[in-house]
Every structure is written in structure tokens, then in C-alpha cells.
Amino acid sequence: MSMGIKNKSKAKKYVVKKGGVFWPSPEMKKIANMADPKIYEKAAKNPIKFWEDLAWNGLTWEKKWDKGYVEHFPYFEWFKGGQINFSVNCIDRHLDHGDRTALIWVPEPTNEKPIKVTYRELYDKVNKFANVLKSEGVKKGDVVSIYLPMVPEAAVAMLACARIGAIHSVVFSAFSADALRARIIGGEAKILITSDGYFRRGKPEPLLAKAKKAAKRTTVKRIIVVNRIGKRVWGRRYLDFNKALEKAEAYCEPEIMKSEDPLFILYTSGTTGKPKGVVHDTGGYAIQAYQTSKWNFNLNPGDVMWCTADVGWITGHTYAFYGPFLTGATSLIYEGGPDYPNSGRWWKIIQDHDVNVFYTAPTAVRMFMKVDPKWINQYDLSSIKILGTVGEPIDKESWMWYFRMIGGSRCPVIDTWWQTETGGTLINVLPGIGPFVPTVSGRSFPGLTHVIVDDKGKPMPTGRQGFLAQKSPFAPGMLHGVWKNPEKYVKTYWSNFKNMYDTSDGAYLVNGLIRITGRTDDVMKVAGHRLATAELENAIHDNKKVGDVAVVPMPHDVKGQVPIAFVVLKKGDGSEKLENELKKHVDKKIGPTARPGKIFFVKDLPKTRSGKIMRRILKALLVKEKPEGLMTLVNPESVEEIKTIIER
Ligand code: WTA
């Protein structure tokens, strides 16, 4: 079987093998924006000055800051007194080369042509749409809800918000009406931007009905609709996105923002049942997005980056849109399913558009490992220079498959660790520096420090697993609060370790590099999507028949994890009908991404004397391990019963 790329002769080699691991080749070092291994030491000498220099050289400021970094733990400000507009940094400053492509949009239907949007065109659209928002009464500091699939209008809407200083709150289009509604209410949004639908696996998937339902009896006054699947929309409450845009004034003066002003909120799951609105500022986030795009992905004008994440997630915000735009590069986005009309679609897109940087999740890699390699081998992937992964730990086999089959054994695989809360990547190897080691994320980005500690915050010896924590000065891209919930900000992130940020991830050191082992709290990653077990438990609890419920993740060979629910009914026995009813309700409350793989009806859940459900025991039973800690249970007999039910 021929491994990797079709057109080997033309392809450059960006890695070399030395001592059993991969390093950047001379060619990679030559093209790398950062190839100096001493950068870490240099940055560590004065991290604040380091970031100040990067921010001053990398971004366009309206006014320089008075102080680079001010910290009153757990609050900190980067570039205090600095003034900036984010959309100017993403667009206006690239207008000297306005004919460069900012965005390539690949629609799912193969009979529709991809669309290229130049920086000049993006500028025109963003200015006009910013004026539309203004005429709708949106002001600096207002929250605008965006519920859009992967269409160019998503970028236009987000950048238009940034232009006028409005705060966007993007909601994943596969989330349910209930989930959207909660986020609209949280932000008190007056405007909701959505589409009539989108194409998924060959069919138009309606979206507007969900949006309408979500906006009922909320603060939303206007729903701006992108016409994608040709549904007629009428009524005084609605506005057609592109028609309104065409009629708007051509120029909108950018609102001058403080570096510390919020740019966006993005709701994410934590340990409790209610998602929290992570707040990101403007200047700090901008430099994190810019610099990581420069150094991790080596983005320069002319490079095409395809980040496959949906804009509803942080990865979509930072690397499908903002990182490529800030660096003046080209972002490719794709509307549809990865295997439509066949499993060659993604690889054909890479070939057709000469994608240079490809960034995806391990779950996608595992999915393609299962398909016939002919779907990959028939395409020329020689344009790729850098591969990236994000979202969950990647196992060695998947890493090697990705390296060989997609990268043709020529390209570094950059395993980036980060979170919604961190705004941009924080831990990974830089392509110009290396080494590239399967399953290892790497080092903290220059100018940042992470430590691996025990539960008291004491450093762990090399090789021993502990909690991953970040030390001051905190990364410029870090969250600046939890929307309308300051207590949660302090309690969730800053209370577990003294003067450190708690990532809620486990990790250990391998040869000075960080290997991430996964979440230490009740957050799951299901096909790359971040979900809390508590959210699912709340949804299942809505059903009056349910007395008690526990949800735990079970390992899955493609999705990484799937949620499994254990339900105790108030009376009577469970049935397939009830199982389906509960699953449907999860779809309604959160979205189909959260649907439990299986619901077990049990008589009792293992609990401690204080009534705490021992999810750890349920997890062990699911993977057929011997559960530990049975001594602490008030009802050890429940374990045998559950074991029998699972085995059945
Ligand atoms: C996990 C996604 C291992 C981690 C950007 C983190 C990873 C959570 C990696 C955040 C990686 C992310 N290796 N685990 N390279 N990257 N994670 O907020 O558990 O959707 O806490 O942000 O994903 O998920 P979120």
C-alpha cells in the first residue's frame, strides 16, 4: 500500500528523524517564523517585556499602553491604557494588499462553486454590516447572539461586532433551541443573527425554526437571517442579512476600544449543569491569536490554513477566523460533513485549494483511520506543510497515521493544548524548533509557564502525573471573567492552587515536555465537543419519572468518549421507549451531540454516606475494571446489580 501523498516528488520535506523522534528539517527551519530554540530562555528573562514587544510589533494600536501588565490576583490586565480596534487588525491593515484572499468558503453541495472573499471584499462587507447593526441600535458593549453554520457571513457578523465594539456571543448551530435561548437570555441580546439553514450530508438542514423558538419572549428584537437554503422569510421581526448589507453605507468608523474591553463571550461547559460565559478581552486575545498563528502554524500572507473546527467552539473562533485574519493569511472553511459525498471530500478540498496548514481533532483522525485508504491516496496532499491537532489527547497510533497518511511523513504534527478559557494555544512544540513526539504536546509557548503539581500545589517529579497549572504572568489570551458571575470565575479557576490558574487537566513530564492526560473534573470530550456530565444529568432529571441519575463518559474508539447515563426511576421499570424519550429530551435541551450512547435503568446508584454519587465506580464498571473504594459506600450491593445490568 502506498502511504501518504500521491505526488511525492514535488513535496518538500519538513521533518527529519533523529534519535527515534522527529525534528524540523533544514527546509522547515528556513521557512519557520520562529526557529531559535533560545527563544524560551529569552522570553523567560522578562516575559512581560517579551509580550509587550510582540504586541507592539505584531498588532496595530491606536494608542500605546501605559503599563504592560498589572496583576491583582486573580485579576490581571494586559496592555493597560492601550487602545485598539480588533477589526482594523484583522482587515484594514491588510488593505495595501486587498486583493489577497481572506476566506475560501467551500459549500457542501458539489454543484456549488467555492467562494473566495478578498480582504477588500471582507472590508466592504464588514463595514456595511457594522452599519446594519448600528442602524438596529446595537451599541458598544451590547451583546449580539450569532447562531450560524460555517458560512462566510459568520466571519462578517463577528468582525462587524468587533468594529463597533459590540460583544459577540456565538452559539454552535447544532445546539438546540433551549441551549441557544439560555445563551440569549444570559447576554440580553437584542439581535440574533442566524440562517434559514445549511447543507449537511446532502440535505438542507433547517435552522431558523430553532432560532425563532429560542428567541421567543426574550430581549431579541430583530432576527437577521442569512439566506442559505432558499427558505422565504417574512415578518417585521426579520431582516435578510445580505439584502440589508447591500443597502447599508459603505464605511463604518471603527470604535476605539480599550485593550481590556470585552471582544466576545463564549459559553462553555464546566462541572456544574449551567454553561458559563467565558469573557475574552481585545488586546490580549489578539496577540495570543496572532502570535500563536505566526509561530505554531507559521502563517504568513499567502498561506492557506484550514481549521476544521466549527465557529461555535473556541477553536473555530481563533483558528478558523481570527488567527488567519490577524496574520493576513487565507482561511478555508467548509460547510458540510467530512464524508460527503464520500470519504475523499476533505482530501479533495486540500488538493483543490492547496491547503498549507491543516488543523483538526483526534476524533476526525480516528474516523478516517477506519476508511479505505484509497479515499486519501488518490489526492495530492503535497501542499501541506504543517499538521495540527487539538481538543483531546491523541494516541500514538493515530498520531503516526496522521503523520504518514496525511503528512506523507514530511510534516510536523503540532499537538496543541489549550482551552476556551485560554483563547489561544498555550502548550505545544513549535514547528521550527521541535521535537515532534507522538502523544506529547510539548512546552509552554515562550513567555508562559506551566507546572505540574499535586493537590496541594507542590511540583510533581518528572514522570508522575499531577494537575496542570499556569503561573503568573498569565497568558495574554486568558479569560477576563465569567459573564455576570464573578464568584464563578474565582472559584472555578483560581481557588485550587495558590497564585496559579487551575486548568482542570492532568499531565506529566516526559523529557521536559508536557504530556496531557485529560480532564480531572466532570467535563467530557465527545467527538471533540466539550460537554459537562452535569448538563446531561440536569436534562435527564427533567423527566418526572426519573428519581436519580448519573452520567459518566465511556471510552469510544472514534468519538473519544460517549456519555452513558445510569437512571433510577421513582417507580416501575425502564423500557426502550423511555430510553428513547430521555435521549430525545437531551437532544432538545442541549443538542444531538450530547445524546447518551446508552441509558441503563438501575435500582440504585453507588453512594457515599454523605450521599455523593461515586461516578468513579460507574466508570470502572463500564470499562470492566475492578472498582475501588467500595468500603466507603452505604450501598455496596448496588455495584453488583449495576455490573450485571451492564454485562447483559
Ligand atoms: C482538552 C479546546 C489533550 C483538555 C481548544 C482541555 C486537549 C479541553 C488538547 C478544552 C490536547 C485540548 N491534548 N487534551 N492537545 N487540547 N484538550 O474548551 O482537556 O473545547 O481542558 O477547548 O480540551 O476544551 P475546549
PDB file of N, CA and C in Angstrom, residues 6 15 82 86 113 182 252 405 447 449 623 638:
ATOM      1  N   LYS A   6       0.254  11.484  -2.945  1.00  0.00           N
ATOM      2  CA  LYS A   6       0.302  10.992  -4.298  1.00  0.00           C
ATOM      3  C   LYS A   6       1.552  11.520  -5.015  1.00  0.00           C
ATOM      4  N   VAL A  15      10.441  17.555   7.968  1.00  0.00           N
ATOM      5  CA  VAL A  15      10.941  16.915   9.183  1.00  0.00           C
ATOM      6  C   VAL A  15      12.076  15.944   8.847  1.00  0.00           C
ATOM      7  N   GLY A  82      -3.874  50.848  26.762  1.00  0.00           N
ATOM      8  CA  GLY A  82      -3.727  50.734  25.310  1.00  0.00           C
ATOM      9  C   GLY A  82      -5.079  50.810  24.619  1.00  0.00           C
ATOM     10  N   PHE A  86     -10.176  45.684  17.007  1.00  0.00           N
ATOM     11  CA  PHE A  86      -9.850  44.328  16.571  1.00  0.00           C
ATOM     12  C   PHE A  86     -10.072  44.140  15.062  1.00  0.00           C
ATOM     13  N   LYS A 113     -20.146  26.261  -6.467  1.00  0.00           N
ATOM     14  CA  LYS A 113     -18.729  26.624  -6.548  1.00  0.00           C
ATOM     15  C   LYS A 113     -18.248  27.223  -5.239  1.00  0.00           C
ATOM     16  N   ALA A 182     -30.980  29.932  26.382  1.00  0.00           N
ATOM     17  CA  ALA A 182     -30.297  30.229  27.652  1.00  0.00           C
ATOM     18  C   ALA A 182     -29.163  31.231  27.420  1.00  0.00           C
ATOM     19  N   CYS A 252     -17.767  52.354   7.945  1.00  0.00           N
ATOM     20  CA  CYS A 252     -18.120  52.465   9.360  1.00  0.00           C
ATOM     21  C   CYS A 252     -16.840  52.735  10.143  1.00  0.00           C
ATOM     22  N   MET A 405      -0.090   9.263   6.698  1.00  0.00           N
ATOM     23  CA  MET A 405      -1.102   9.254   5.638  1.00  0.00           C
ATOM     24  C   MET A 405      -1.434  10.659   5.148  1.00  0.00           C
ATOM     25  N   GLY A 447       7.384  32.664  26.958  1.00  0.00           N
ATOM     26  CA  GLY A 447       6.788  33.723  27.771  1.00  0.00           C
ATOM     27  C   GLY A 447       5.706  33.254  28.718  1.00  0.00           C
ATOM     28  N   THR A 449       4.449  29.974  31.616  1.00  0.00           N
ATOM     29  CA  THR A 449       4.944  28.898  32.466  1.00  0.00           C
ATOM     30  C   THR A 449       3.806  28.028  32.977  1.00  0.00           C
ATOM     31  N   VAL A 623     -15.749   0.057  31.907  1.00  0.00           N
ATOM     32  CA  VAL A 623     -14.584  -0.466  31.182  1.00  0.00           C
ATOM     33  C   VAL A 623     -14.133  -1.812  31.748  1.00  0.00           C
ATOM     34  N   SER A 638     -25.340  -2.186  45.417  1.00  0.00           N
ATOM     35  CA  SER A 638     -25.751  -1.571  44.147  1.00  0.00           C
ATOM     36  C   SER A 638     -24.741  -1.881  43.040  1.00  0.00           C
TER      37      SER A 638
END
